[in-house]
Structures are given as structure tokens and as C-alpha cells.
Coordinates of C-alpha atoms and ligand atoms in Angstrom, one line a residue:
M7 CA -123.7 91.8 165.5
N8 CA -124.2 92.7 168.7
E9 CA -128.0 93.6 170.6
E10 CA -127.6 96.6 170.2
M11 CA -127.0 96.5 166.1
S12 CA -129.3 93.8 165.5
G13 CA -132.8 95.6 167.3
E14 CA -132.9 92.2 169.2
S15 CA -132.2 93.5 172.8
P16 CA -134.6 92.1 175.2
E17 CA -136.2 95.3 175.7
N18 CA -136.5 96.0 172.2
N19 CA -138.4 92.5 171.7
K20 CA -140.5 92.1 175.3
H21 CA -143.5 93.0 172.6
V22 CA -142.1 89.5 170.4
K23 CA -143.8 86.3 171.2
K24 CA -141.1 83.7 171.7
P25 CA -142.3 80.6 169.1
T26 CA -143.9 78.1 171.9
M27 CA -142.2 74.0 171.0
P28 CA -144.6 72.2 169.3
E29 CA -146.2 69.4 171.6
K30 CA -145.6 65.8 169.9
I31 CA -148.9 64.1 170.1
D32 CA -148.6 60.4 170.3
Y33 CA -152.2 59.6 168.8
V34 CA -155.1 61.4 168.2
F35 CA -158.0 59.5 168.7
K36 CA -161.3 60.2 167.0
V37 CA -164.8 59.4 168.6
V38 CA -168.0 60.4 167.0
V39 CA -170.7 61.7 169.1
I40 CA -174.7 60.6 167.9
G41 CA -178.4 60.9 169.1
D42 CA -181.6 62.5 168.5
S43 CA -181.2 66.1 168.0
A44 CA -181.2 68.5 171.3
V45 CA -179.7 65.9 173.7
G46 CA -176.7 67.8 174.3
K47 CA -174.5 66.0 172.3
T48 CA -172.7 69.7 171.0
Q49 CA -172.5 71.0 175.1
L50 CA -171.1 67.8 176.0
L51 CA -168.0 68.6 173.0
S52 CA -167.8 72.4 174.5
R53 CA -167.6 70.8 178.2
F54 CA -165.0 68.8 177.8
T55 CA -162.7 70.6 175.0
H56 CA -163.2 73.8 176.2
N57 CA -165.3 73.6 179.4
E58 CA -167.9 75.8 178.2
F59 CA -171.5 75.5 177.9
C60 CA -173.9 77.9 176.0
Y61 CA -177.6 78.5 177.3
D62 CA -178.3 79.2 173.4
S63 CA -177.0 76.8 171.8
K64 CA -177.9 76.1 167.9
S65 CA -178.7 72.5 165.6
T66 CA -175.4 71.5 164.2
I67 CA -175.7 71.2 160.7
G68 CA -173.5 69.2 158.7
V69 CA -170.5 68.1 160.6
E70 CA -167.6 69.9 163.3
F71 CA -165.1 68.3 166.0
Q72 CA -163.0 69.9 168.4
T73 CA -160.2 68.7 169.7
R74 CA -158.6 68.2 173.9
T75 CA -155.0 66.2 173.8
I76 CA -154.3 64.4 177.4
T77 CA -152.3 62.5 178.7
L78 CA -152.9 58.8 179.3
R79 CA -149.9 56.4 180.5
G80 CA -147.5 58.9 179.3
K81 CA -148.6 59.4 175.8
L82 CA -149.6 62.1 174.8
V83 CA -153.2 61.8 173.1
K84 CA -155.1 64.1 170.9
A85 CA -159.1 63.4 171.1
Q86 CA -160.5 64.6 168.1
I87 CA -164.5 64.5 168.9
W88 CA -166.9 64.7 165.9
D89 CA -170.2 66.4 166.8
T90 CA -173.1 65.9 163.6
A91 CA -177.0 67.1 163.7
G92 CA -179.9 65.0 165.1
Q93 CA -181.8 65.7 162.5
E94 CA -181.9 63.7 159.6
R95 CA -182.0 66.8 156.9
Y96 CA -178.9 68.4 158.9
R97 CA -176.9 65.3 158.2
A98 CA -174.7 65.4 155.2
V99 CA -172.6 62.1 156.1
T100 CA -172.7 58.7 156.8
S101 CA -169.7 56.8 156.2
A102 CA -167.6 59.7 156.1
Y103 CA -168.3 60.4 160.1
Y104 CA -167.8 57.4 160.9
R105 CA -164.6 56.1 159.2
G106 CA -161.8 56.2 161.7
A107 CA -163.7 56.2 164.9
L108 CA -162.1 54.3 167.5
G109 CA -165.1 55.5 169.9
A110 CA -168.6 56.7 170.1
M111 CA -170.4 58.2 171.9
V112 CA -174.0 57.0 171.9
V113 CA -176.7 60.0 173.8
Y114 CA -179.5 60.2 174.7
D115 CA -181.9 63.0 177.2
I116 CA -182.4 61.5 180.4
T117 CA -185.7 64.1 180.4
K118 CA -186.9 62.5 177.0
R119 CA -188.1 58.9 176.5
L120 CA -188.0 58.6 172.9
S121 CA -184.3 60.4 172.8
F122 CA -183.5 56.7 175.2
D123 CA -185.8 54.3 172.4
H124 CA -183.9 55.7 169.8
V125 CA -180.7 55.0 171.1
A126 CA -181.1 51.3 169.1
R127 CA -181.3 52.6 166.4
W128 CA -178.4 55.0 166.3
V129 CA -177.0 51.8 168.2
E130 CA -177.5 49.9 164.8
E131 CA -176.1 52.8 162.4
L132 CA -173.0 52.8 164.1
R133 CA -172.1 49.1 163.9
A134 CA -173.1 49.2 160.3
H135 CA -170.8 52.0 159.3
A136 CA -167.8 52.1 162.2
D137 CA -165.7 49.7 163.1
D138 CA -166.4 46.4 164.8
S139 CA -163.6 47.4 167.6
A140 CA -164.9 50.7 168.3
V141 CA -165.7 51.6 171.7
I142 CA -169.5 52.7 172.5
M143 CA -171.0 54.7 175.1
L144 CA -174.3 55.4 176.1
V145 CA -174.8 58.6 177.6
G146 CA -177.5 60.1 179.4
N147 CA -177.3 63.7 179.3
K148 CA -179.3 66.4 181.1
A149 CA -178.9 64.3 184.9
D150 CA -178.7 67.8 186.7
L151 CA -182.9 67.3 185.6
S152 CA -182.8 64.6 187.4
V153 CA -185.3 65.7 190.5
G154 CA -188.2 65.8 188.8
K155 CA -188.0 65.5 185.2
R156 CA -186.6 62.3 184.6
A157 CA -188.7 60.4 182.0
V158 CA -185.1 57.2 181.5
P159 CA -184.7 55.0 185.2
T160 CA -180.8 54.5 184.9
E161 CA -181.9 51.0 185.6
D162 CA -183.4 50.6 181.9
A163 CA -179.8 52.5 181.0
V164 CA -178.1 50.1 182.7
E165 CA -180.0 47.4 181.2
F166 CA -179.7 48.1 177.8
A167 CA -175.6 48.9 177.4
E168 CA -175.1 45.7 179.6
T169 CA -177.5 43.8 176.6
Q170 CA -175.9 45.3 174.5
R171 CA -172.0 45.1 175.7
L172 CA -172.0 49.3 175.7
F173 CA -170.3 51.5 178.3
F174 CA -172.3 53.7 180.4
S175 CA -173.0 57.0 182.0
E176 CA -174.9 59.1 183.1
V177 CA -173.2 63.1 183.1
S178 CA -174.6 66.7 183.2
A179 CA -172.9 68.7 180.4
L180 CA -174.7 71.7 182.1
S181 CA -173.2 71.0 185.3
G182 CA -170.3 69.3 184.2
G183 CA -171.2 66.4 186.3
N184 CA -169.1 63.6 185.1
V185 CA -168.8 64.8 181.7
D186 CA -164.3 64.0 182.0
E187 CA -165.0 60.9 184.0
A188 CA -167.0 59.7 180.7
F189 CA -164.5 60.9 178.3
F190 CA -161.8 59.7 179.9
R191 CA -163.4 55.9 180.6
L192 CA -163.9 55.9 177.0
L193 CA -160.3 57.0 175.9
E194 CA -158.5 55.3 178.4
E195 CA -160.1 52.3 176.7
I196 CA -159.7 52.8 173.5
F197 CA -156.0 53.2 174.6
S198 CA -156.4 49.6 176.3
R199 CA -157.5 48.5 173.0
V200 CA -155.5 50.1 170.7
V201 CA -152.2 50.8 171.7
V202 CA -151.7 48.5 174.6
S203 CA -153.5 45.2 174.2
R204 CA -152.4 44.4 170.8
K205 CA -149.1 45.0 169.2
A206 CA -148.8 48.6 168.3
M207 CA -146.3 50.1 166.4
E208 CA -145.8 54.1 166.6
S209 CA -144.3 55.9 163.1
D210 CA -141.8 58.6 163.6
G211 CA -145.2 60.7 163.0
G212 CA -146.4 58.9 166.1
A213 CA -149.9 58.5 164.5
T214 CA -149.8 54.9 162.9
V215 CA -150.8 51.5 164.4
K216 CA -150.6 48.9 163.1
L217 CA -153.1 45.8 164.4
D218 CA -152.7 42.1 163.4
G219 CA -151.4 42.6 159.9
S220 CA -154.1 45.4 159.2
R221 CA -153.8 48.9 159.6
I222 CA -155.9 51.3 161.6
D223 CA -154.2 55.1 160.8
V224 CA -154.7 57.1 163.6
I225 CA -154.7 60.8 161.9
S226 CA -152.0 62.6 162.6
G227 CA -151.7 66.1 164.3
S228 CA -150.9 67.8 161.1
D229 CA -153.3 66.0 159.1
L230 CA -155.8 68.4 161.6
E231 CA -154.8 71.4 159.6
T232 CA -155.3 69.9 156.0
S233 CA -158.8 68.4 157.1
N234 CA -161.3 70.4 154.8
I235 CA -163.5 70.5 158.0
K236 CA -162.2 72.8 160.3
E237 CA -161.9 72.5 163.9
Q238 CA -164.6 74.7 165.9
A239 CA -162.6 76.9 168.2
S240 CA -164.5 77.1 170.9
C241 CA -168.5 76.8 171.6
S242 CA -170.4 77.3 168.9
C243 CA -173.5 79.5 169.8
Ligands
GTP14 N1 -180.3 71.0 181.7 C1 -179.4 70.9 180.7 N2 -179.5 71.4 179.5 C2 -178.8 71.0 178.4 C3 -177.7 70.0 178.3 N3 -176.5 70.2 177.6 C4 -177.5 70.7 176.2 N4 -178.6 71.4 176.9 C5 -179.0 72.3 176.4 O1 -180.3 71.3 175.3 C6 -180.7 72.1 174.2 C7 -179.7 70.6 173.3 O2 -178.3 71.2 173.0 P1 -177.4 71.1 171.6 O3 -176.0 70.8 172.4 O4 -177.9 71.9 170.7 O5 -177.8 69.7 171.3 P2 -177.5 68.7 169.5 O6 -177.6 67.0 170.3 O7 -176.3 69.1 169.7 O8 -178.5 68.6 169.1 P3 -178.5 68.9 167.8 O9 -177.2 69.7 167.0 O10 -179.6 69.5 166.9 O11 -178.4 67.6 167.0 C8 -179.9 73.2 174.3 O12 -180.8 74.4 174.6 C9 -179.2 73.1 175.8 O13 -178.4 74.4 176.3 C10 -177.6 69.5 180.5 O14 -177.0 68.7 180.6 N5 -178.8 69.7 181.6

């Protein structure tokens, strides 16, 4: 059949979108974000995954996640970042939320002392439910308000992070300062612990990592579509 008969001459076809090759994801890393209400968890996710920030963001109800695909050591890694409500009454999950998490960010607001005082409780809950090998990062958000409104000295957070063996970073979801750096540091550490330093075996789907006989199932790209919890397309304002 020639182009004229099939109706598929380049002219006729110019509005037809060419199918794009699906990206072959090597790993999916689940990372959970926890911390008091209004510390800026949702905005940190939006900044990292879509480079967006909402001034009038609403409290999260239940659980959401957003993803960003990055390259680490030549591998395509889909970072699947989970967000839940800081407010107890809106939290629908505990164990299910932490299940399969390879990393966690425990967020406080540098202008709210109480949110930092509660970090120990969040770390305790995390350690009770997440895998022992999960990488944990303490994150002080709203660093843009550092001058004049700071209520948590950096040294206090550094000391806490050292005693609890956590990574630490101060960031601003508003300005974007340090946000990518913090997530990348966490994801690189997960990569080192899960993929490099242990005997890792990739399945064809690029999803399964075996560790010392035990298994961590890193969710494959196709599982994301079948999950009950849908990915947030973008900013949840
Ligand atoms: N100045 C400043 N404000 C921020 C920053 N990040 C978030 N906010 C503001 O803080 C408020 C709370 O942000 P959210 O991201 O909704 O907080 P959350 O921790 O997800 O809150 P919950 O869903 O209730 O747990 C919003 O008014 C944001 O605009 C930041 O880096 N700097």
C-alpha cells in the first residue's frame, strides 16, 4: 500500500503523536516523607518532583506520592516519594505507609521549635515500622526564613542527627535551595546500600533486588499504574 492509499502521508499524519519509547527503569526507590503538619512536606515533594511551589497548599489527607526519574551511576532510578498527613486525624496508615521504604525524610520547620522537638517521635515510629536498612535524613525546611525567624539552631539539629546516625540538611522548598541536593544525597546513599554494597541481582523487569538471601521488592514501573494510590500529577494546591 502506498502512502496515498493508506492515508498516512507525512502531511496527513502531522498531528498524529508518535509513540514514545517507554523508559526502562532499572530501580524504583520508595522514600517516605514524615514530620509534623505544616512543616512543608508536600511542598518539598512538589519542588523535587515538578520544581513547583504552592503558596496556599492544603493539609494532606491520607497518602499521596509523586515520582521523578533520575540517573544514578548510569542507571535509571524512579524515585517514588510518598507523602502523608502530619495531622494524626488525617493519617490513614502506619505500617502500610512505611512498607518497602528504602529511605525516609524526617522534616521539621526551622521556625517552629515544637516541630523539631517532635522529630525524635517520628524517628521512633519510622524505626518501628520501616526496614532496618532504610536510609534516614533529617531535614530542616523553610531555611529561607532563617534570618529573624529561626527557632532551631543548626547545631542542635546537627547534634541530634549525629547521635541518631541520620543524614542532615537544611533546605527551602520555597526557594528550592538545597532540595535537589538533599534528595540526591539520600537516593545515592540508598543506591550504595541497596545496589552497590550488597550483592544485587536485577531481574528482567529491573525491579527485584536480592539481599543476603532476603528479598526487597523494589516496585516496578508497571506496578505504579495498578496501585490503589494514584500518583499526584503535579502541585496539590
Ligand atoms: N517560607 C516557606 N514556607 C514554606 C516552605 N515550605 C512550605 N511552606 C509553607 O508551609 C505551609 C505548609 O506546607 P505543606 O507542604 O502543606 O506542609 P505539610 O507538612 O505537607 O503539611 P500536612 O499536609 O498538614 O502534614 C504552606 O503554607 C507552605 O506554603 C518553605 O520552604 N518556606
